[in-house]
Short mmCIF file of C-alpha atoms in Angstrom, two decimals:
data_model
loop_
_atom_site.label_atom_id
_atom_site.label_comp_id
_atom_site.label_asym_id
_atom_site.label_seq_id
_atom_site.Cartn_x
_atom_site.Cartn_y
_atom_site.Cartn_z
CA UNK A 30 -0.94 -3.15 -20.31
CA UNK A 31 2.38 -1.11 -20.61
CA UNK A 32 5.31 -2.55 -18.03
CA UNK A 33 5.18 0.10 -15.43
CA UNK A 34 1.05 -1.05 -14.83
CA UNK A 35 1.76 -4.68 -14.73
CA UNK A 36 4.93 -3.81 -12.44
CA UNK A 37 2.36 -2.08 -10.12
CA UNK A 38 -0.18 -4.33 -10.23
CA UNK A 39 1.91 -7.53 -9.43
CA UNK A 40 3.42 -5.63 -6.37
CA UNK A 41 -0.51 -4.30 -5.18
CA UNK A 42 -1.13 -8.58 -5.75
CA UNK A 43 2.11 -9.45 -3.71
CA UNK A 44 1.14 -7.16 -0.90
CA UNK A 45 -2.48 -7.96 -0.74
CA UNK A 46 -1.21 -11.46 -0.15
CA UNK A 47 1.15 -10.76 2.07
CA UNK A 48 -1.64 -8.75 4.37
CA UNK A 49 -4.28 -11.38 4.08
CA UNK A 50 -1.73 -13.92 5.50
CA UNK A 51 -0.91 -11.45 8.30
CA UNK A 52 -4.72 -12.38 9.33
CA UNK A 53 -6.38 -8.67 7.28
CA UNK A 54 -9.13 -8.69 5.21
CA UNK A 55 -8.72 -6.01 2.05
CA UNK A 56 -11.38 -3.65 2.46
CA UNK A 57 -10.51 -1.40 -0.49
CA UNK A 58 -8.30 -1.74 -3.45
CA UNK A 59 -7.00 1.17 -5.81
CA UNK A 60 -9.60 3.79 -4.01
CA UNK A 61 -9.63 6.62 -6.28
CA UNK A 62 -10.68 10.55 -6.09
CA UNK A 63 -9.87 13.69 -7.15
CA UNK A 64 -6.78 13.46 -4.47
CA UNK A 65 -5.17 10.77 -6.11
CA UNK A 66 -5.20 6.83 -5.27
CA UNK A 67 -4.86 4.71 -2.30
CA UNK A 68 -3.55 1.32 -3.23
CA UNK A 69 -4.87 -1.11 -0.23
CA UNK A 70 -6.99 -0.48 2.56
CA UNK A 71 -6.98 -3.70 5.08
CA UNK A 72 -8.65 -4.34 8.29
CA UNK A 73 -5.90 -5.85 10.08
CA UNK A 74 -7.18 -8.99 12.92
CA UNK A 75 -6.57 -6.77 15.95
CA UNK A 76 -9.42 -4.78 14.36
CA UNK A 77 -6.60 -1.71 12.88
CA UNK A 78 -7.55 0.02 9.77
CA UNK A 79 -4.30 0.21 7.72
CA UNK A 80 -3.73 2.37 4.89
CA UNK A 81 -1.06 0.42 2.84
CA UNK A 82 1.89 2.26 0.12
CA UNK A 83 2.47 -0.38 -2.19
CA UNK A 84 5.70 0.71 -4.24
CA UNK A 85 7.00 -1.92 -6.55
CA UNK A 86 10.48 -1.72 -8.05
CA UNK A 87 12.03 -4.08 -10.86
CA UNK A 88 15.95 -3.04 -9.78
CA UNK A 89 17.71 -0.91 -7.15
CA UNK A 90 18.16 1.63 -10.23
CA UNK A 91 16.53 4.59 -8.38
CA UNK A 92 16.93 3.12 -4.40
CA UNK A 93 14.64 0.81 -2.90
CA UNK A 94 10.70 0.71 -3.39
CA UNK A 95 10.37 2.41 0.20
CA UNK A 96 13.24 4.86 -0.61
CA UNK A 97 10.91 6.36 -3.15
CA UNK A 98 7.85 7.42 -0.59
CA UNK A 99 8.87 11.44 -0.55
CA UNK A 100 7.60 13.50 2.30
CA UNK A 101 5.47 14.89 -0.58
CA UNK A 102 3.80 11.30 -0.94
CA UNK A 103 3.06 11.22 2.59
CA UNK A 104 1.44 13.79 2.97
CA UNK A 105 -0.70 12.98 -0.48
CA UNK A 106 -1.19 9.71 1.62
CA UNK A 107 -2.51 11.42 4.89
CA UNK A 108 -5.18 13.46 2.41
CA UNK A 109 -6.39 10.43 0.57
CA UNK A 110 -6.91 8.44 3.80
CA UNK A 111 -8.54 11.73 5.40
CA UNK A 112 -11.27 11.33 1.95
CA UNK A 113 -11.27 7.56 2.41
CA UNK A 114 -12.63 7.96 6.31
CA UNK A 115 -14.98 10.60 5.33
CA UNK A 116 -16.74 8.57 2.69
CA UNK A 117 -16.75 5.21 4.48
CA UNK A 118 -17.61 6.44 8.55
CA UNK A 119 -16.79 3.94 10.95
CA UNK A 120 -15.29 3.05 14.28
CA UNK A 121 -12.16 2.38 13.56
CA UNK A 122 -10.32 0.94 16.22
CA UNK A 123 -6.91 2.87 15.09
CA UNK A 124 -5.80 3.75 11.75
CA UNK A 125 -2.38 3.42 10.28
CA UNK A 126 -0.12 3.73 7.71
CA UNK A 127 1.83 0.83 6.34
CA UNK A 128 4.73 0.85 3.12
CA UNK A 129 5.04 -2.71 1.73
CA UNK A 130 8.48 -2.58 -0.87
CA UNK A 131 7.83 -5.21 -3.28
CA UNK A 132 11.45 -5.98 -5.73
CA UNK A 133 10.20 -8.09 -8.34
CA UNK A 134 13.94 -7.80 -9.79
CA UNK A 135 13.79 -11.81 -9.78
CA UNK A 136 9.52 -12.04 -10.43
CA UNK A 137 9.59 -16.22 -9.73
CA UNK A 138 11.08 -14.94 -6.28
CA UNK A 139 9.72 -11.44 -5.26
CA UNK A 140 10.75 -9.96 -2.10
CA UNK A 141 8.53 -8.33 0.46
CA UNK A 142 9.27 -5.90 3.17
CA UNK A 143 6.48 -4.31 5.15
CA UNK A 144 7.05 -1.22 6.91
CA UNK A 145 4.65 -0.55 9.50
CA UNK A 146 3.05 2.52 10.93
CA UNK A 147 5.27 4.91 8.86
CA UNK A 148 3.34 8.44 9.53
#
């Protein structure tokens, strides 16, 4: 696996963690269609559907992993949750739109910020 997938895939571990031990149970992980990807989809304990941005950064080279969520990346983001909910119907009590920056500059000690309800 070249070092940009396995940088990706130990953040999208990191934050899957980090939202189980918030109480959420991952409903969905690296949802793919035509529109692109979606990297978690958790059901949160107060019942909240959360569409979670995982960006994972290995230095401060290019700003921080939520730095790099452009307004074009949003709005990618609001698409790919609009096919999510359209293929998987539900009552969802509310749906939102987490970021969680993982810097895995030091990997024995990565750090974790969760930005919540972004969009």
């Amino acid at each position: 696996m070249d070092p940009r997938r396995r940088t990706g895939r130990l953040g999208e571990d990191h934050a899957a963690g980090l939202m189980k031990a918030r109480g959420g149970v991952v409903i969905s992980r690296n949802w793919r269609c035509r529109a692109g990807e979606l990297d978690l989809v958790v059901l949160d304990a107060a019942g909240r559907l959360r569409f979670v941005e995982v960006r994972a950064r290995t230095g401060t080279g290019f700003g921080t992993p939520a730095e790099s969520v452009t307004p074009d990346k949003q709005r990618r983001l609001r698409r790919l949750a609009a096919h999510w909910l359209s293929e998987n119907p539900g009552r969802w009590r509310q749906v939102c739109f987490d970021v969680v920056g993982v810097d895995l500059a030091d990997p024995t000690r990565p750090r974790l910020e969760l930005f919540e309800d972004v969009l």
